[in-house]
């Protein structure tokens, strides 16, 4: 297509139009040379603009309940037309109500502001407790902003304890509403489409939903709400392919029995569920990997193979949990941070067949690698351990997949070939069927080739950017400067 034409290189950036061009069309091998020159001259905003427009493959490590931006939660939860007719109340003050529940202060987290409940739960409260809550739809502007801030890590003193111990506890019964979940899914699809993603593999659980009167919904009823959303014209218009994983909270006392239920449910819904993921805070040793080896071996005797993507190595100390996770049968490792401390496992993972799902922003904000210069990502990438960039709980980081790409290029000087390989790996190591994976890879390679052609021929005007989100503004403030 390109022939072997070689030309003198010049990178021209038109700040007003966002144009990027070369003096003439070049051979494909020159893309690395072009990108190297571009990085040397480009501002943060110009680099971000290029990465926003870059075709992207998939997001493989995506907790749906953690992937809703604060304003999405609020807007959907306060819209009965979209949330299924539910009404919500959130805690805005603490009155130290006494004399109810199983002890003096009751069984619920009494000191957690912005813990949100639905109307059926609100009406069951004592008169004193009701005074602690305010209708979500009637918050003052100050209260609304505090609610929005309460479910994202936006302050320097916040870290993993704030995340693990308050965010989902505040969302609380919002997460039990599948209508909200389905709309959060749609918003993710629309947002991802705008930054060039073509595949989303997200974690969706359907066994603990309830209707607006507080009655349990069956898993089948809940799943149908999500499937109806995926079949909607709005979802189809995004062009984003979606598959689900089922998430096992690994440290719960009944985790083995829940895993058995998941195996059966995923086996019955293989058209939409492509795997199971073991999740949860890894410094809670009750969820150690080898706990599940007997259960998984028993389940593999009864069910055809089910894909496993398991969180491992998201801890501060060295251990062999990643190696143990591979023994469980994992095909993908979530985070894999401390794999760098286990040389035998590093050697085992070179050249595949396992992929590490890299979450740079998550690892920074949760203080596993507060200094990104110590992150093992470039060591994995450049010693041929398959990796892909993923977003984890992006709503709570207030970030995008483009943000992950920017952080990677900015801190680790990625080449164009390395950049494109991340998108390719995200599809190659997805849990799509073989035929769907082949088609997805073919589509991705075609999109990248078209993008390269447009850049090198000078025929592209990069799109204008949406407002850049909080993580980038906090850590790379020049991106958010006006002008």
CSV table of C-alpha atoms in Angstrom, one decimal:
chain,number,residue,atom,x,y,z
A,1,UNK,CA,0.0,0.0,0.0
A,2,UNK,CA,2.8,2.4,0.9
A,3,UNK,CA,5.6,1.2,-1.4
A,4,UNK,CA,9.1,2.0,-0.2
A,5,UNK,CA,9.0,5.8,-0.6
A,6,UNK,CA,11.3,7.5,1.9
A,7,UNK,CA,11.1,11.3,2.5
A,8,UNK,CA,12.6,14.0,4.6
A,9,UNK,CA,10.7,14.2,7.9
A,10,UNK,CA,9.2,17.3,9.4
A,11,UNK,CA,6.5,17.4,12.0
A,12,UNK,CA,4.1,20.3,11.7
A,13,UNK,CA,1.6,21.0,14.6
A,14,UNK,CA,-1.1,23.4,13.8
A,15,UNK,CA,-2.2,24.5,17.3
A,16,UNK,CA,-5.4,26.1,16.1
A,17,UNK,CA,-6.7,23.2,14.0
A,18,UNK,CA,-5.0,20.3,15.8
A,19,UNK,CA,-3.5,19.2,12.5
A,20,UNK,CA,-0.6,16.8,12.4
A,21,UNK,CA,1.2,16.3,9.2
A,22,UNK,CA,4.4,15.1,7.5
A,23,UNK,CA,6.0,16.6,4.4
A,24,UNK,CA,5.1,13.5,2.4
A,25,UNK,CA,3.7,10.0,2.7
A,26,UNK,CA,6.2,7.5,4.2
A,27,UNK,CA,6.7,3.8,4.5
A,28,UNK,CA,5.0,2.2,7.5
A,29,UNK,CA,8.3,1.6,9.3
A,30,UNK,CA,8.7,5.3,9.6
A,31,UNK,CA,5.8,5.6,12.0
A,32,UNK,CA,8.1,5.0,15.0
A,33,UNK,CA,10.4,7.8,13.7
A,34,UNK,CA,7.5,10.1,13.3
A,35,UNK,CA,6.2,9.4,16.8
A,36,UNK,CA,9.6,9.9,18.3
A,37,UNK,CA,9.9,13.4,16.7
A,38,UNK,CA,6.3,14.2,17.6
A,39,UNK,CA,6.9,13.4,21.3
A,40,UNK,CA,10.0,15.7,21.3
A,41,UNK,CA,8.0,18.7,20.1
A,42,UNK,CA,4.5,18.2,21.3
A,43,UNK,CA,3.0,19.8,24.4
A,44,UNK,CA,1.1,17.7,26.9
A,45,UNK,CA,-2.2,18.8,25.3
A,46,UNK,CA,-1.0,17.8,21.8
A,47,UNK,CA,0.1,14.4,23.0
A,48,UNK,CA,-3.2,13.9,24.8
A,49,UNK,CA,-5.1,14.9,21.7
A,50,UNK,CA,-3.2,12.4,19.6
A,51,UNK,CA,-3.8,9.6,22.2
A,52,UNK,CA,-7.5,10.5,22.5
A,53,UNK,CA,-7.9,10.0,18.7
A,54,UNK,CA,-5.8,6.8,18.7
A,55,UNK,CA,-7.9,3.7,17.9
A,56,UNK,CA,-8.0,1.5,21.0
A,57,UNK,CA,-8.7,-2.2,21.4
A,58,UNK,CA,-10.4,-3.4,24.6
A,59,UNK,CA,-10.7,-2.6,28.3
A,60,UNK,CA,-10.3,-6.0,30.0
A,61,UNK,CA,-10.1,-5.0,33.7
A,62,UNK,CA,-13.3,-3.0,34.3
A,63,UNK,CA,-15.5,-3.1,37.4
A,64,UNK,CA,-18.8,-1.7,36.2
A,65,UNK,CA,-19.9,-0.6,39.7
A,66,UNK,CA,-16.6,1.4,40.0
A,67,UNK,CA,-16.7,2.7,36.5
A,68,UNK,CA,-19.5,5.3,36.8
A,69,UNK,CA,-18.4,8.9,37.1
A,70,UNK,CA,-20.0,10.6,40.1
A,71,UNK,CA,-22.2,12.8,38.0
A,72,UNK,CA,-23.6,9.8,36.1
A,73,UNK,CA,-24.6,8.1,39.4
A,74,UNK,CA,-26.3,11.3,40.6
A,75,UNK,CA,-28.1,12.1,37.3
A,76,UNK,CA,-29.4,8.5,36.8
A,77,UNK,CA,-30.3,8.0,40.5
A,78,UNK,CA,-32.4,11.2,40.5
A,79,UNK,CA,-34.2,10.4,37.2
A,80,UNK,CA,-37.1,8.0,37.8
A,81,UNK,CA,-37.5,7.6,34.0
A,82,UNK,CA,-34.1,6.0,33.8
A,83,UNK,CA,-33.7,4.4,37.2
A,84,UNK,CA,-36.8,2.3,37.1
A,85,UNK,CA,-39.0,4.5,39.3
A,86,UNK,CA,-36.8,4.3,42.5
A,87,UNK,CA,-36.3,7.1,44.9
A,88,UNK,CA,-33.2,7.6,47.0
A,89,UNK,CA,-32.1,9.3,50.2
A,90,UNK,CA,-28.5,10.0,51.3
A,91,UNK,CA,-27.1,10.7,54.7
A,92,UNK,CA,-26.2,14.3,55.1
A,93,UNK,CA,-25.8,14.6,58.9
A,94,UNK,CA,-25.1,12.5,62.0
A,95,UNK,CA,-27.4,12.6,65.0
A,96,UNK,CA,-26.0,9.7,67.0
A,97,UNK,CA,-29.4,8.0,67.1
A,98,UNK,CA,-29.7,5.4,69.9
A,99,UNK,CA,-31.8,2.6,70.9
A,100,UNK,CA,-32.2,0.6,67.7
A,101,UNK,CA,-30.6,-2.3,66.0
A,102,UNK,CA,-28.5,-5.0,67.6
A,103,UNK,CA,-26.4,-2.6,69.7
A,104,UNK,CA,-26.4,1.0,71.0
A,105,UNK,CA,-25.6,2.5,67.7
A,106,UNK,CA,-27.1,-0.1,65.4
A,107,UNK,CA,-25.6,-2.5,62.8
A,108,UNK,CA,-25.1,0.0,59.9
A,109,UNK,CA,-22.2,2.4,59.4
A,110,UNK,CA,-23.5,5.3,61.4
A,111,UNK,CA,-20.7,7.7,60.8
A,112,UNK,CA,-20.5,7.5,57.0
A,113,UNK,CA,-21.9,10.5,55.3
A,114,UNK,CA,-23.5,10.1,51.9
A,115,UNK,CA,-24.4,6.5,52.4
A,116,UNK,CA,-27.4,6.1,50.0
A,117,UNK,CA,-30.5,4.1,50.5
A,118,UNK,CA,-33.7,3.6,48.5
A,119,UNK,CA,-37.1,4.8,49.7
A,120,UNK,CA,-38.2,1.4,51.0
A,121,UNK,CA,-35.2,1.3,53.4
A,122,UNK,CA,-35.7,4.9,54.3
A,123,UNK,CA,-39.3,4.4,55.4
A,124,UNK,CA,-38.2,1.5,57.7
A,125,UNK,CA,-35.9,3.8,59.7
A,126,UNK,CA,-36.7,5.3,63.1
A,127,UNK,CA,-37.8,8.9,63.2
A,128,UNK,CA,-34.4,9.9,64.5
A,129,UNK,CA,-32.6,8.1,61.7
A,130,UNK,CA,-34.8,9.6,59.0
A,131,UNK,CA,-33.6,13.1,60.1
A,132,UNK,CA,-30.1,12.1,59.1
A,133,UNK,CA,-31.1,11.5,55.5
A,134,UNK,CA,-32.1,13.9,52.7
A,135,UNK,CA,-33.7,13.2,49.4
A,136,UNK,CA,-30.9,12.7,46.8
A,137,UNK,CA,-32.9,14.8,44.3
A,138,UNK,CA,-33.2,17.7,46.8
A,139,UNK,CA,-29.6,18.3,47.8
A,140,UNK,CA,-28.3,21.8,48.0
A,141,UNK,CA,-25.5,22.6,45.5
A,142,UNK,CA,-23.0,22.3,48.4
A,143,UNK,CA,-24.4,19.0,49.4
A,144,UNK,CA,-24.5,17.7,45.9
A,145,UNK,CA,-20.9,18.6,45.3
A,146,UNK,CA,-19.9,16.8,48.5
A,147,UNK,CA,-21.9,13.7,47.4
A,148,UNK,CA,-20.1,13.7,44.1
A,149,UNK,CA,-16.7,14.1,45.8
A,150,UNK,CA,-17.5,11.3,48.2
A,151,UNK,CA,-17.3,8.5,45.6
A,152,UNK,CA,-14.1,9.5,43.9
A,153,UNK,CA,-10.5,9.8,45.1
A,154,UNK,CA,-9.9,13.5,44.6
A,155,UNK,CA,-7.9,14.6,47.6
A,156,UNK,CA,-4.2,14.0,48.4
A,157,UNK,CA,-4.9,12.4,51.8
A,158,UNK,CA,-7.2,9.8,50.3
A,159,UNK,CA,-5.9,6.4,49.4
A,160,UNK,CA,-6.7,2.7,49.5
A,161,UNK,CA,-8.6,2.7,52.8
A,162,UNK,CA,-10.9,5.5,51.6
A,163,UNK,CA,-11.5,3.5,48.4
A,164,UNK,CA,-12.0,0.0,49.8
A,165,UNK,CA,-13.9,1.1,53.0
A,166,UNK,CA,-16.2,3.9,51.9
A,167,UNK,CA,-16.9,4.1,48.2
A,168,UNK,CA,-19.1,1.1,47.7
A,169,UNK,CA,-20.5,1.5,51.2
A,170,UNK,CA,-21.7,5.0,50.1
A,171,UNK,CA,-23.1,3.8,46.8
A,172,UNK,CA,-24.8,1.0,48.9
A,173,UNK,CA,-28.3,0.4,47.4
A,174,UNK,CA,-27.6,2.3,44.2
A,175,UNK,CA,-25.6,-0.7,43.2
A,176,UNK,CA,-28.5,-3.0,43.8
A,177,UNK,CA,-30.6,-1.3,41.1
A,178,UNK,CA,-30.0,-3.0,37.7
A,179,UNK,CA,-31.7,-0.1,35.9
A,180,UNK,CA,-29.0,2.2,37.2
A,181,UNK,CA,-26.3,-0.4,36.4
A,182,UNK,CA,-27.6,-0.7,32.8
A,183,UNK,CA,-27.5,3.0,32.3
A,184,UNK,CA,-24.0,3.2,33.8
A,185,UNK,CA,-23.0,0.5,31.3
A,186,UNK,CA,-24.5,2.6,28.4
A,187,UNK,CA,-22.7,5.7,29.6
A,188,UNK,CA,-19.4,3.7,29.6
A,189,UNK,CA,-20.0,2.5,26.1
A,190,UNK,CA,-20.8,6.0,24.8
A,191,UNK,CA,-17.7,7.5,26.6
A,192,UNK,CA,-15.4,4.7,25.4
A,193,UNK,CA,-16.7,5.0,21.9
A,194,UNK,CA,-15.7,8.7,21.9
A,195,UNK,CA,-12.1,7.8,22.6
A,196,UNK,CA,-11.9,5.0,20.1
A,197,UNK,CA,-12.5,1.8,22.1
A,198,UNK,CA,-14.1,-1.2,20.3
A,199,UNK,CA,-14.4,-3.9,23.0
A,200,UNK,CA,-15.4,-3.8,26.7
A,201,UNK,CA,-15.2,-6.8,29.1
A,202,UNK,CA,-16.8,-5.6,32.2
A,203,UNK,CA,-17.8,-7.3,35.6
A,204,UNK,CA,-21.5,-7.5,36.1
A,205,UNK,CA,-23.1,-9.4,39.0
A,206,UNK,CA,-26.9,-10.1,38.9
A,207,UNK,CA,-27.6,-12.1,42.0
A,208,UNK,CA,-28.3,-9.3,44.6
A,209,UNK,CA,-30.6,-6.8,42.9
A,210,UNK,CA,-33.8,-5.6,44.4
A,211,UNK,CA,-36.9,-3.8,43.1
A,212,UNK,CA,-38.0,-0.4,44.3
A,213,UNK,CA,-40.0,-1.9,47.1
A,214,UNK,CA,-36.9,-3.7,48.4
A,215,UNK,CA,-37.9,-7.2,47.1
A,216,UNK,CA,-35.2,-9.4,45.5
A,217,UNK,CA,-35.1,-9.6,41.8
A,218,UNK,CA,-34.0,-13.0,40.3
A,219,UNK,CA,-30.7,-13.2,38.5
A,220,UNK,CA,-32.6,-13.8,35.2
A,221,UNK,CA,-34.8,-10.7,35.7
A,222,UNK,CA,-31.7,-8.6,36.5
A,223,UNK,CA,-29.8,-9.9,33.5
A,224,UNK,CA,-32.7,-9.2,31.2
A,225,UNK,CA,-32.5,-5.5,32.1
A,226,UNK,CA,-28.8,-5.4,31.1
A,227,UNK,CA,-29.4,-7.3,27.9
A,228,UNK,CA,-32.3,-5.0,26.9
A,229,UNK,CA,-29.9,-2.1,27.3
A,230,UNK,CA,-27.3,-3.8,25.1
A,231,UNK,CA,-30.0,-4.3,22.5
A,232,UNK,CA,-31.1,-0.7,22.6
A,233,UNK,CA,-30.5,1.6,19.6
A,234,UNK,CA,-28.3,3.9,21.9
A,235,UNK,CA,-26.0,1.0,22.8
A,236,UNK,CA,-25.8,-0.3,19.3
A,237,UNK,CA,-24.9,3.1,18.0
A,238,UNK,CA,-21.7,3.1,20.0
A,239,UNK,CA,-20.2,0.3,18.0
A,240,UNK,CA,-18.6,-1.1,21.2
A,241,UNK,CA,-18.8,-4.8,21.7
A,242,UNK,CA,-19.5,-5.9,25.3
A,243,UNK,CA,-19.1,-9.1,27.2
A,244,UNK,CA,-19.5,-9.7,30.9
A,245,UNK,CA,-17.4,-11.4,33.6
A,246,UNK,CA,-18.9,-12.5,36.9
A,247,UNK,CA,-16.9,-11.2,39.9
A,248,UNK,CA,-16.2,-13.3,43.1
A,249,UNK,CA,-15.5,-11.4,46.2
A,250,UNK,CA,-12.8,-13.7,47.3
A,251,UNK,CA,-12.4,-13.1,51.1
A,252,UNK,CA,-16.1,-13.8,52.1
A,253,UNK,CA,-16.7,-16.9,54.2
A,254,UNK,CA,-19.1,-18.3,51.6
A,255,UNK,CA,-16.9,-17.6,48.6
A,256,UNK,CA,-16.6,-21.2,47.6
A,257,UNK,CA,-20.3,-21.8,47.4
A,258,UNK,CA,-20.8,-18.5,45.6
A,259,UNK,CA,-18.1,-19.6,43.1
A,260,UNK,CA,-20.1,-22.9,42.4
A,261,UNK,CA,-23.2,-20.9,41.8
A,262,UNK,CA,-21.3,-18.6,39.4
A,263,UNK,CA,-19.9,-21.5,37.4
A,264,UNK,CA,-23.4,-22.8,36.9
A,265,UNK,CA,-24.8,-19.4,35.9
A,266,UNK,CA,-22.0,-18.5,33.6
A,267,UNK,CA,-22.2,-21.9,32.0
A,268,UNK,CA,-25.9,-21.2,31.2
A,269,UNK,CA,-25.2,-17.8,29.8
A,270,UNK,CA,-22.0,-18.2,27.7
A,271,UNK,CA,-23.3,-15.9,25.0
A,272,UNK,CA,-22.8,-12.9,27.2
A,273,UNK,CA,-20.6,-14.1,30.2
A,274,UNK,CA,-17.1,-15.0,29.0
A,275,UNK,CA,-15.4,-15.6,32.3
A,276,UNK,CA,-15.1,-15.3,36.1
A,277,UNK,CA,-12.9,-12.9,38.0
A,278,UNK,CA,-11.7,-13.2,41.6
A,279,UNK,CA,-11.7,-9.7,43.1
A,280,UNK,CA,-11.2,-8.0,46.5
A,281,UNK,CA,-8.6,-6.5,48.6
A,282,UNK,CA,-5.6,-8.7,48.5
A,283,UNK,CA,-4.2,-7.7,51.9
A,284,UNK,CA,-7.1,-9.5,53.4
A,285,UNK,CA,-5.5,-12.9,53.6
A,286,UNK,CA,-8.8,-14.7,53.8
A,287,UNK,CA,-8.9,-14.5,50.0
A,288,UNK,CA,-5.5,-16.1,49.4
A,289,UNK,CA,-5.5,-17.9,46.0
A,290,UNK,CA,-4.8,-21.5,47.0
A,291,UNK,CA,-7.9,-21.4,49.2
A,292,UNK,CA,-9.9,-21.9,45.9
A,293,UNK,CA,-7.8,-24.7,44.3
A,294,UNK,CA,-10.0,-27.6,45.6
A,295,UNK,CA,-13.2,-25.8,44.7
A,296,UNK,CA,-12.0,-25.0,41.1
A,297,UNK,CA,-10.7,-28.6,40.6
A,298,UNK,CA,-14.1,-29.9,41.6
A,299,UNK,CA,-15.9,-27.5,39.3
A,300,UNK,CA,-13.7,-28.3,36.4
A,301,UNK,CA,-14.8,-31.9,36.7
A,302,UNK,CA,-18.4,-30.9,36.1
A,303,UNK,CA,-18.3,-28.0,33.7
A,304,UNK,CA,-16.6,-27.2,30.3
A,305,UNK,CA,-13.8,-24.8,30.7
A,306,UNK,CA,-14.6,-21.3,31.9
A,307,UNK,CA,-12.1,-18.4,31.5
A,308,UNK,CA,-10.5,-17.0,34.7
A,309,UNK,CA,-9.1,-13.5,35.1
A,310,UNK,CA,-7.9,-13.1,38.7
A,311,UNK,CA,-6.6,-10.2,40.7
A,312,UNK,CA,-3.1,-11.0,42.0
A,313,UNK,CA,-0.1,-9.1,43.1
A,314,UNK,CA,-1.9,-5.9,44.0
A,315,UNK,CA,0.0,-5.7,47.3
A,316,UNK,CA,3.0,-4.0,48.8
A,317,UNK,CA,5.0,-7.1,50.0
A,318,UNK,CA,6.6,-9.8,47.9
A,319,UNK,CA,4.7,-13.1,47.7
A,320,UNK,CA,4.0,-15.9,45.3
A,321,UNK,CA,0.3,-15.1,44.8
A,322,UNK,CA,0.7,-14.6,41.0
A,323,UNK,CA,2.3,-18.0,40.7
A,324,UNK,CA,-0.5,-19.5,42.8
A,325,UNK,CA,-3.1,-17.8,40.7
A,326,UNK,CA,-1.7,-19.4,37.6
A,327,UNK,CA,-2.0,-22.7,39.3
A,328,UNK,CA,-5.7,-21.9,39.8
A,329,UNK,CA,-6.0,-21.7,36.0
A,330,UNK,CA,-5.9,-17.9,35.5
A,331,UNK,CA,-5.3,-16.8,31.9
A,332,UNK,CA,-5.0,-13.1,32.8
A,333,UNK,CA,-3.6,-11.5,35.9
A,334,UNK,CA,-5.2,-8.3,37.2
A,335,UNK,CA,-2.5,-5.8,38.3
A,336,UNK,CA,0.4,-8.2,38.8
A,337,UNK,CA,2.5,-5.5,40.5
A,338,UNK,CA,4.6,-7.7,42.7
A,339,UNK,CA,5.3,-10.3,39.9
A,340,UNK,CA,8.6,-8.3,39.6
A,341,UNK,CA,9.7,-9.8,42.9
A,342,UNK,CA,9.2,-13.4,41.8
A,343,UNK,CA,11.9,-14.2,39.1
A,344,UNK,CA,10.6,-17.8,38.4
A,345,UNK,CA,7.1,-16.5,37.7
A,346,UNK,CA,8.5,-13.7,35.5
A,347,UNK,CA,10.3,-16.3,33.4
A,348,UNK,CA,7.2,-18.4,33.2
A,349,UNK,CA,5.1,-15.4,31.9
A,350,UNK,CA,7.5,-14.3,29.1
A,351,UNK,CA,6.1,-14.5,25.6
A,352,UNK,CA,2.7,-15.5,27.0
A,353,UNK,CA,0.3,-17.3,27.3
A,354,UNK,CA,-0.7,-15.1,30.2
A,355,UNK,CA,-1.4,-11.4,30.1
A,356,UNK,CA,-1.0,-8.8,32.9
A,357,UNK,CA,-3.8,-6.2,33.1
A,358,UNK,CA,-1.9,-2.9,33.9
A,359,UNK,CA,-3.7,-0.2,35.9
A,360,UNK,CA,-1.3,2.7,36.2
A,361,UNK,CA,-3.7,5.2,37.7
A,362,UNK,CA,-5.3,2.8,40.1
A,363,UNK,CA,-1.9,1.7,41.4
A,364,UNK,CA,-0.8,5.3,41.9
A,365,UNK,CA,-4.0,6.5,43.7
A,366,UNK,CA,-4.2,3.4,45.9
A,367,UNK,CA,-0.5,4.0,46.8
A,368,UNK,CA,0.8,0.7,45.6
A,369,UNK,CA,3.2,2.6,43.4
A,370,UNK,CA,2.9,6.2,44.5
A,371,UNK,CA,6.0,7.1,42.4
A,372,UNK,CA,5.2,5.8,38.9
A,373,UNK,CA,8.9,5.6,38.1
A,374,UNK,CA,9.0,2.5,40.2
A,375,UNK,CA,6.1,0.8,38.4
A,376,UNK,CA,7.1,-2.6,36.8
A,377,UNK,CA,5.0,-2.0,33.6
A,378,UNK,CA,7.9,-1.1,31.4
A,379,UNK,CA,10.0,-4.0,32.6
A,380,UNK,CA,7.1,-6.4,31.7
A,381,UNK,CA,6.5,-4.7,28.4
A,382,UNK,CA,10.1,-4.7,27.3
A,383,UNK,CA,10.9,-8.3,28.4
A,384,UNK,CA,8.0,-9.7,26.4
A,385,UNK,CA,5.5,-10.3,29.1
A,386,UNK,CA,2.1,-9.5,27.5
A,387,UNK,CA,0.5,-6.5,29.0
A,388,UNK,CA,-2.5,-4.2,28.2
A,389,UNK,CA,-3.6,-0.9,29.7
A,390,UNK,CA,-6.9,-1.1,31.6
A,391,UNK,CA,-9.0,1.3,33.7
A,392,UNK,CA,-10.1,-0.7,36.8
A,393,UNK,CA,-12.5,1.6,38.8
A,394,UNK,CA,-12.2,4.6,36.5
A,395,UNK,CA,-15.3,6.4,37.8
A,396,UNK,CA,-13.7,6.5,41.2
A,397,UNK,CA,-10.3,7.7,39.8
A,398,UNK,CA,-12.2,10.2,37.6
A,399,UNK,CA,-10.1,9.1,34.6
A,400,UNK,CA,-10.3,7.6,31.1
A,401,UNK,CA,-8.5,5.0,29.1
A,402,UNK,CA,-6.7,7.8,27.2
A,403,UNK,CA,-5.4,9.0,30.6
A,404,UNK,CA,-3.8,5.5,31.1
A,405,UNK,CA,-2.2,5.8,27.6
A,406,UNK,CA,-0.9,9.3,28.4
A,407,UNK,CA,0.6,8.3,31.7
A,408,UNK,CA,2.3,5.4,30.0
A,409,UNK,CA,3.8,7.4,27.1
A,410,UNK,CA,4.7,10.4,29.3
A,411,UNK,CA,6.5,8.4,32.0
A,412,UNK,CA,7.9,5.5,29.9
A,413,UNK,CA,8.6,7.0,26.5
A,414,UNK,CA,6.6,4.3,24.6
A,415,UNK,CA,7.4,3.8,20.9
A,416,UNK,CA,4.6,3.7,18.4
A,417,UNK,CA,5.0,-0.1,18.0
A,418,UNK,CA,4.7,-0.5,21.8
A,419,UNK,CA,1.7,1.7,21.9
A,420,UNK,CA,-0.1,-0.2,19.2
A,421,UNK,CA,0.8,-3.6,20.8
A,422,UNK,CA,-1.1,-2.6,23.9
A,423,UNK,CA,-4.3,-2.4,21.9
A,424,UNK,CA,-3.6,-5.6,20.0
A,425,UNK,CA,-2.9,-7.5,23.3
A,426,UNK,CA,-6.2,-6.3,24.7
A,427,UNK,CA,-8.0,-8.1,21.9
A,428,UNK,CA,-5.6,-11.1,21.5
A,429,UNK,CA,-6.0,-11.9,25.2
A,430,UNK,CA,-9.7,-11.1,25.5
A,431,UNK,CA,-12.1,-13.8,26.3
A,432,UNK,CA,-14.0,-13.4,23.0
A,433,UNK,CA,-14.7,-16.6,21.0
A,434,UNK,CA,-12.0,-17.5,18.5
A,435,UNK,CA,-14.0,-16.1,15.5
A,436,UNK,CA,-15.0,-12.9,17.3
A,437,UNK,CA,-11.4,-12.4,18.4
A,438,UNK,CA,-10.2,-12.8,14.8
A,439,UNK,CA,-12.7,-10.3,13.6
A,440,UNK,CA,-11.9,-7.8,16.4
A,441,UNK,CA,-8.1,-8.0,15.7
A,442,UNK,CA,-8.7,-7.5,12.0
A,443,UNK,CA,-10.9,-4.5,12.7
A,444,UNK,CA,-8.3,-3.0,15.1
A,445,UNK,CA,-5.4,-3.5,12.7
A,446,UNK,CA,-7.5,-1.9,9.9
A,447,UNK,CA,-8.4,1.1,12.1
A,448,UNK,CA,-4.8,1.6,13.1
A,449,UNK,CA,-3.6,1.4,9.6
A,450,UNK,CA,-6.1,4.0,8.5
A,451,UNK,CA,-5.1,6.3,11.4
A,452,UNK,CA,-1.4,6.0,10.5
A,453,UNK,CA,-2.1,6.7,6.8
A,454,UNK,CA,-4.1,9.8,7.7
A,455,UNK,CA,-1.3,11.1,10.1
A,456,UNK,CA,1.5,10.5,7.7
A,457,UNK,CA,-0.3,12.0,4.7
A,458,UNK,CA,-1.2,15.0,6.7
A,459,UNK,CA,-4.9,14.5,5.9
A,460,UNK,CA,-6.3,14.3,9.4
A,461,UNK,CA,-7.5,16.9,11.8
A,462,UNK,CA,-7.6,15.5,15.3
A,463,UNK,CA,-10.9,15.9,17.0
A,464,UNK,CA,-11.6,18.5,19.7
A,465,UNK,CA,-11.3,17.1,23.2
A,466,UNK,CA,-14.1,16.8,25.7
A,467,UNK,CA,-13.4,18.4,29.1
A,468,UNK,CA,-10.4,16.6,30.6
A,469,UNK,CA,-11.3,14.8,33.8
A,470,UNK,CA,-10.2,15.3,37.4
A,471,UNK,CA,-7.2,12.9,37.6
A,472,UNK,CA,-5.4,14.5,34.7
A,473,UNK,CA,-6.2,18.0,35.9
A,474,UNK,CA,-4.9,17.2,39.4
A,475,UNK,CA,-1.7,15.6,38.2
A,476,UNK,CA,-0.9,17.2,34.8
A,477,UNK,CA,-2.5,20.7,35.3
A,478,UNK,CA,-1.2,22.1,32.0
A,479,UNK,CA,-3.7,19.8,30.2
A,480,UNK,CA,-6.5,21.8,31.8
A,481,UNK,CA,-5.3,25.3,31.2
A,482,UNK,CA,-7.4,27.4,28.9
A,483,UNK,CA,-6.1,28.8,25.7
